[in-house]
mmCIF file of C-alpha atoms in Angstrom:
data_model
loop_
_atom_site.group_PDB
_atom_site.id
_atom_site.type_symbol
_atom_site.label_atom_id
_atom_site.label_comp_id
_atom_site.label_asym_id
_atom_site.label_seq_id
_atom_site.Cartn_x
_atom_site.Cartn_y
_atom_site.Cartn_z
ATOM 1 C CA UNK A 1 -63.371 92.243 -111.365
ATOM 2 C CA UNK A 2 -62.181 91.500 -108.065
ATOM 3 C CA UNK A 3 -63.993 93.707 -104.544
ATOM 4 C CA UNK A 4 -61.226 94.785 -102.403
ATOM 5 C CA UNK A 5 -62.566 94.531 -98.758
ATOM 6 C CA UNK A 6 -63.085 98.618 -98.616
ATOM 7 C CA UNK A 7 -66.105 98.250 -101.318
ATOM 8 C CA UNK A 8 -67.866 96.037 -98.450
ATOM 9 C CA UNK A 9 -71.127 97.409 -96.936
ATOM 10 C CA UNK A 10 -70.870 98.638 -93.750
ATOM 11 C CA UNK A 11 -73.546 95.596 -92.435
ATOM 12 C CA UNK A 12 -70.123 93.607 -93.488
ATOM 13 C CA UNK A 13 -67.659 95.201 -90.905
ATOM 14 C CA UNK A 14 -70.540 95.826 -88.379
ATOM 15 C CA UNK A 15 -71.674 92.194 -88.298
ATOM 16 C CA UNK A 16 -74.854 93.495 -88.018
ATOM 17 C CA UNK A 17 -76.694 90.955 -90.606
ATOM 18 C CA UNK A 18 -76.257 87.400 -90.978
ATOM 19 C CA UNK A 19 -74.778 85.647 -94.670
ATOM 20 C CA UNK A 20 -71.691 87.222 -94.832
ATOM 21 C CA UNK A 21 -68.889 84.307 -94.730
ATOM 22 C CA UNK A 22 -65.105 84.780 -94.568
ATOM 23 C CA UNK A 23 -62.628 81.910 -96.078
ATOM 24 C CA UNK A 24 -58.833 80.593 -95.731
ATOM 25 C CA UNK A 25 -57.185 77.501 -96.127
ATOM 26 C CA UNK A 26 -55.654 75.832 -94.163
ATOM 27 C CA UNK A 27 -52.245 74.185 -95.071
ATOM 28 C CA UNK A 28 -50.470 70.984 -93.260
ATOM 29 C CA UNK A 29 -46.943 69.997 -93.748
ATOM 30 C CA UNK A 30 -45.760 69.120 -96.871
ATOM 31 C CA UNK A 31 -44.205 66.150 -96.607
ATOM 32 C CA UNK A 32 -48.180 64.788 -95.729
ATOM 33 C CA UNK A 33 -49.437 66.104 -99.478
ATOM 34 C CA UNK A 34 -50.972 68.939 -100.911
ATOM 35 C CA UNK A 35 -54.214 68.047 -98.975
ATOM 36 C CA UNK A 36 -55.720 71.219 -97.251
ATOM 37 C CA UNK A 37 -58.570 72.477 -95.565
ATOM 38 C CA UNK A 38 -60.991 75.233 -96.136
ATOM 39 C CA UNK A 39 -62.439 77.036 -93.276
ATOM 40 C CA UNK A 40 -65.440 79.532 -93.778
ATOM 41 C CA UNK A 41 -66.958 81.045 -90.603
ATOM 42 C CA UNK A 42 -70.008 83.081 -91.554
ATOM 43 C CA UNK A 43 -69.538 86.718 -89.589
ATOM 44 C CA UNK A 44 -72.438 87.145 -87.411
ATOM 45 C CA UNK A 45 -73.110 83.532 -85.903
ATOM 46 C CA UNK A 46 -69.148 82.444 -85.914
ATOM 47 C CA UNK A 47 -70.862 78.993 -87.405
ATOM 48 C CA UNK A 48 -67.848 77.165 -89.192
ATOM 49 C CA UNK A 49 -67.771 74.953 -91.835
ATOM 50 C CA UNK A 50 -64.389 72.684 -92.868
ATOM 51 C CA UNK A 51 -63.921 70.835 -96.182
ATOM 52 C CA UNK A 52 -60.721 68.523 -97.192
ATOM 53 C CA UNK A 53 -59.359 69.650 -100.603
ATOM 54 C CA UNK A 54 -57.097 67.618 -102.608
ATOM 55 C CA UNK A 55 -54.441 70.443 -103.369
ATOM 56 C CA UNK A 56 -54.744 74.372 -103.407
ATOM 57 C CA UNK A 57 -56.068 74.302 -107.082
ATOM 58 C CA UNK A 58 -58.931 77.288 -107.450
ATOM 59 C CA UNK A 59 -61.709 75.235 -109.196
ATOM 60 C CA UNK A 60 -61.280 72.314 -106.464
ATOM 61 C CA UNK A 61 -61.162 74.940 -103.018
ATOM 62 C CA UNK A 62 -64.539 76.882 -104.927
ATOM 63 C CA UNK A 63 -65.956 73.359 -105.587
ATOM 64 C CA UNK A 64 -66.318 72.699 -101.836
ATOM 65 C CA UNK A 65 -67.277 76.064 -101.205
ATOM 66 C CA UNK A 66 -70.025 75.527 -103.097
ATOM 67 C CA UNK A 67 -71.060 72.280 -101.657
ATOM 68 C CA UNK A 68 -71.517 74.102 -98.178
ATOM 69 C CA UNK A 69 -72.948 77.155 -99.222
ATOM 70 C CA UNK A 70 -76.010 75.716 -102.160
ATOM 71 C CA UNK A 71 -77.953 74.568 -99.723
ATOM 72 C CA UNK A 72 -78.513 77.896 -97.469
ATOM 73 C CA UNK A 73 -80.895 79.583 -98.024
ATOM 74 C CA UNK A 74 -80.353 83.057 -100.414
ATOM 75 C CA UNK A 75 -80.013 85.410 -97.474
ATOM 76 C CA UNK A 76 -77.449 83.605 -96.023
ATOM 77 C CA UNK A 77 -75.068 83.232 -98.306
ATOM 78 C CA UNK A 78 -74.904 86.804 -99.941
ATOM 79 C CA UNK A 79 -70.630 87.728 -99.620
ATOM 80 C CA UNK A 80 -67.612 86.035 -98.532
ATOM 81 C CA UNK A 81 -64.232 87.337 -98.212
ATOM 82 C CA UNK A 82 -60.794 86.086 -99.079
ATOM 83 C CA UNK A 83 -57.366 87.061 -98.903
ATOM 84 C CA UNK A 84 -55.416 87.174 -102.289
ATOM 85 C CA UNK A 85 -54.184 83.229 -102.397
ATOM 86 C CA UNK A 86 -54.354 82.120 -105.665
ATOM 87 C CA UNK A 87 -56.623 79.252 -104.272
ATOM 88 C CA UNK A 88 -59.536 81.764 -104.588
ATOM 89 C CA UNK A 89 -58.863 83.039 -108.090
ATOM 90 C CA UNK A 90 -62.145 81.456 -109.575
ATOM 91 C CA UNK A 91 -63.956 83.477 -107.013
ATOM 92 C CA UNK A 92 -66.540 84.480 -110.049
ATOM 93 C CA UNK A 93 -68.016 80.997 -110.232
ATOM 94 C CA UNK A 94 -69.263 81.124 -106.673
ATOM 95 C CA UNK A 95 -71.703 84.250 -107.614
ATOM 96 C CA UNK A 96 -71.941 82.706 -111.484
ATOM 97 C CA UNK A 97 -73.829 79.232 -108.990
ATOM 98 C CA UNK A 98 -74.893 81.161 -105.942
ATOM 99 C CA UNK A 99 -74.817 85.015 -106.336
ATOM 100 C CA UNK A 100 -72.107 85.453 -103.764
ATOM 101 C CA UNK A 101 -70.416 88.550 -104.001
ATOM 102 C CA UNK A 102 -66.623 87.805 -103.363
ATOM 103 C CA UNK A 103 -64.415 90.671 -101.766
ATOM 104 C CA UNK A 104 -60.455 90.422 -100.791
ATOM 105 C CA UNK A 105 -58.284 91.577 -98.233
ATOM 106 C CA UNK A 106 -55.660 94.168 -99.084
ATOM 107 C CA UNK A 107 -52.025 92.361 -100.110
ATOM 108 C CA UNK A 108 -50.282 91.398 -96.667
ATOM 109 C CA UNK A 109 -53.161 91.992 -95.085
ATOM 110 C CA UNK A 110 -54.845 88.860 -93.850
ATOM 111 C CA UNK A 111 -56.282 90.409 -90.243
ATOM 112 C CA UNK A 112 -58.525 92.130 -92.029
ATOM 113 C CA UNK A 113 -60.642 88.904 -91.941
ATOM 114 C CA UNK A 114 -60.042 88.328 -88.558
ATOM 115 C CA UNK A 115 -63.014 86.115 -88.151
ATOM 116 C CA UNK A 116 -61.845 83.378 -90.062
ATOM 117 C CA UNK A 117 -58.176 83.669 -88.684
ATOM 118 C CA UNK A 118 -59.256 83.172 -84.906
ATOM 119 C CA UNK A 119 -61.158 80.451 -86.248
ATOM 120 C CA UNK A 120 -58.245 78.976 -87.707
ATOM 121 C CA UNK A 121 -56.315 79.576 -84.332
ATOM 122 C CA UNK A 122 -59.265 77.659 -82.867
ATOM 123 C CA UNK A 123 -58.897 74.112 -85.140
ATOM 124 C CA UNK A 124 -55.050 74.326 -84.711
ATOM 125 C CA UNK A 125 -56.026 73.242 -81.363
ATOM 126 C CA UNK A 126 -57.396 69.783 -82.611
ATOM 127 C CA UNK A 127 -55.511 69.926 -86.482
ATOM 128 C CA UNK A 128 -52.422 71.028 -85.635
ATOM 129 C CA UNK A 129 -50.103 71.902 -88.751
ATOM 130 C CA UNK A 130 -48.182 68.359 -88.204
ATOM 131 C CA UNK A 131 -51.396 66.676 -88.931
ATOM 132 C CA UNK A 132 -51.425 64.179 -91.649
ATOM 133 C CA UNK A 133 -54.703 64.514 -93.017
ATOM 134 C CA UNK A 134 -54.784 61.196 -95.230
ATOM 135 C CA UNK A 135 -54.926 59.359 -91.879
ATOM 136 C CA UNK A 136 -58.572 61.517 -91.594
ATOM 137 C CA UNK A 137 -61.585 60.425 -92.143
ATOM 138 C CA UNK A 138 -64.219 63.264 -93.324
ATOM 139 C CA UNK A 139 -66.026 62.417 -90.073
ATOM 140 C CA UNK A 140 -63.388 63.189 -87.978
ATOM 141 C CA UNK A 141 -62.832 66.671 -89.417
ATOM 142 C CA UNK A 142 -66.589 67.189 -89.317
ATOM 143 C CA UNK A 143 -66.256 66.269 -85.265
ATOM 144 C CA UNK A 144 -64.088 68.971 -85.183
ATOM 145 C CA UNK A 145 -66.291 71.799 -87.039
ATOM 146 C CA UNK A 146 -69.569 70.600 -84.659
ATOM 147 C CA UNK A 147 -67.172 71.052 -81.428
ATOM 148 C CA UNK A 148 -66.437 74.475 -82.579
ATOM 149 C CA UNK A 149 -70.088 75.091 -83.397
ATOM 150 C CA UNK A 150 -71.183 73.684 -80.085
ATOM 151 C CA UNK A 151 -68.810 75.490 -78.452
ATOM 152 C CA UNK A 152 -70.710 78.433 -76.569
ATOM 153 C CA UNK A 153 -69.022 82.145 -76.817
ATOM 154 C CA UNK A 154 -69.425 85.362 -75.057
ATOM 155 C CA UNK A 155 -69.468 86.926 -78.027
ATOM 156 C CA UNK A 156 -72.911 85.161 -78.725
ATOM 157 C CA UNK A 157 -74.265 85.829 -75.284
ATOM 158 C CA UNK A 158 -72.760 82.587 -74.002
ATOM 159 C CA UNK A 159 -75.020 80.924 -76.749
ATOM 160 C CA UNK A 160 -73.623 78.585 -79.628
ATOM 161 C CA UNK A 161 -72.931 79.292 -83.215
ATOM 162 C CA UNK A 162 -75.179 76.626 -83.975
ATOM 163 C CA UNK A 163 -78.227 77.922 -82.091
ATOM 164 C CA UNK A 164 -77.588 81.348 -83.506
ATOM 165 C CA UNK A 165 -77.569 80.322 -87.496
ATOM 166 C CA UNK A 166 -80.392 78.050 -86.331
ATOM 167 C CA UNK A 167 -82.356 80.810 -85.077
ATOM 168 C CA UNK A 168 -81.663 83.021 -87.922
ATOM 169 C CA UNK A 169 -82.716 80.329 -90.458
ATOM 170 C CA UNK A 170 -86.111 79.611 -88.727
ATOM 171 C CA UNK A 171 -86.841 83.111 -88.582
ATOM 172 C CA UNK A 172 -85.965 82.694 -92.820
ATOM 173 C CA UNK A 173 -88.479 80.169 -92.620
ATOM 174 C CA UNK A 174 -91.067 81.395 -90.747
ATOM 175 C CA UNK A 175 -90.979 84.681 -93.137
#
């Protein structure tokens, strides 16, 4: 059973604690292929992560979801939300793997993961939706996730995404 986004925890809307991630794809034209991208921005740090899909098939878009997310640690990877593209219809598997709970935007309403969409304003900068992205190499679209995450906002206190989710996960660490 699918979360709509008004069963979310306050802590969600707030951004008040760290591990909750918001997702979209990101489509190119079609005359390049199916080929997308996924962007996930966690909510508190802004940190960003971009993986290359194939095509907008579910298991494929959770598949590199899940490649991302394994490797953080529990408390950092506890929700993500979606809109209601049928690219994130095998939502279940990612809390099946990782115990993610999965909520979704309203129908129509993509804003209300508005974290993720100024993010996506953000690599339209560098990917614009003309892009081919066969003539990509992973690297490349990696370049453009670490500029994002080096990228100092106000938001942070003028610090980086990357030194936040840093700090957060040696404070994880440290216990």
């Amino acid at each position: 059973m699918a979360n709509t986004i008004g069963a979310r925890p306050q802590e969600i809307a707030d951004r008040s604690s760290f591990g909750h991630w918001e997702g979209d794809l990101l489509i190119f034209r079609r005359e390049y292929g199916k080929a997308n991208l996924t962007s996930l921005v966690e909510r508190c740090s802004r940190f960003t992560f971009l993986t290359r899909n194939p095509s907008r098939h579910s298991a494929g878009v959770m598949a590199g979801i899940d490649r991302h997310l394994r490797d953080m640690p529990p408390p950092l990877r506890r929700s993500i939300t979606f809109d209601r593209g049928t690219e994130f219809a095998a939502f279940a598997t990612l809390r099946n793997r990782l115990g993610i709970t999965s909520y979704f935007c309203l129908p129509s309403a993509p804003w209300q993961k508005g974290g993720v969409e100024n993010c996506n304003g953000r690599i339209r900068r560098f990917l614009p939706s003309d892009t081919d992205l066969a003539l990509l190499s992973d690297r490349e679209i990696q370049a453009v996730a670490d500029r994002l995450n080096s990228t100092p906002r106000k938001c942070l206190g003028y610090r980086t995404p990357h030194e936040v989710l840093g700090e957060q996960i040696a404070l994880l660490k440290a216990g």
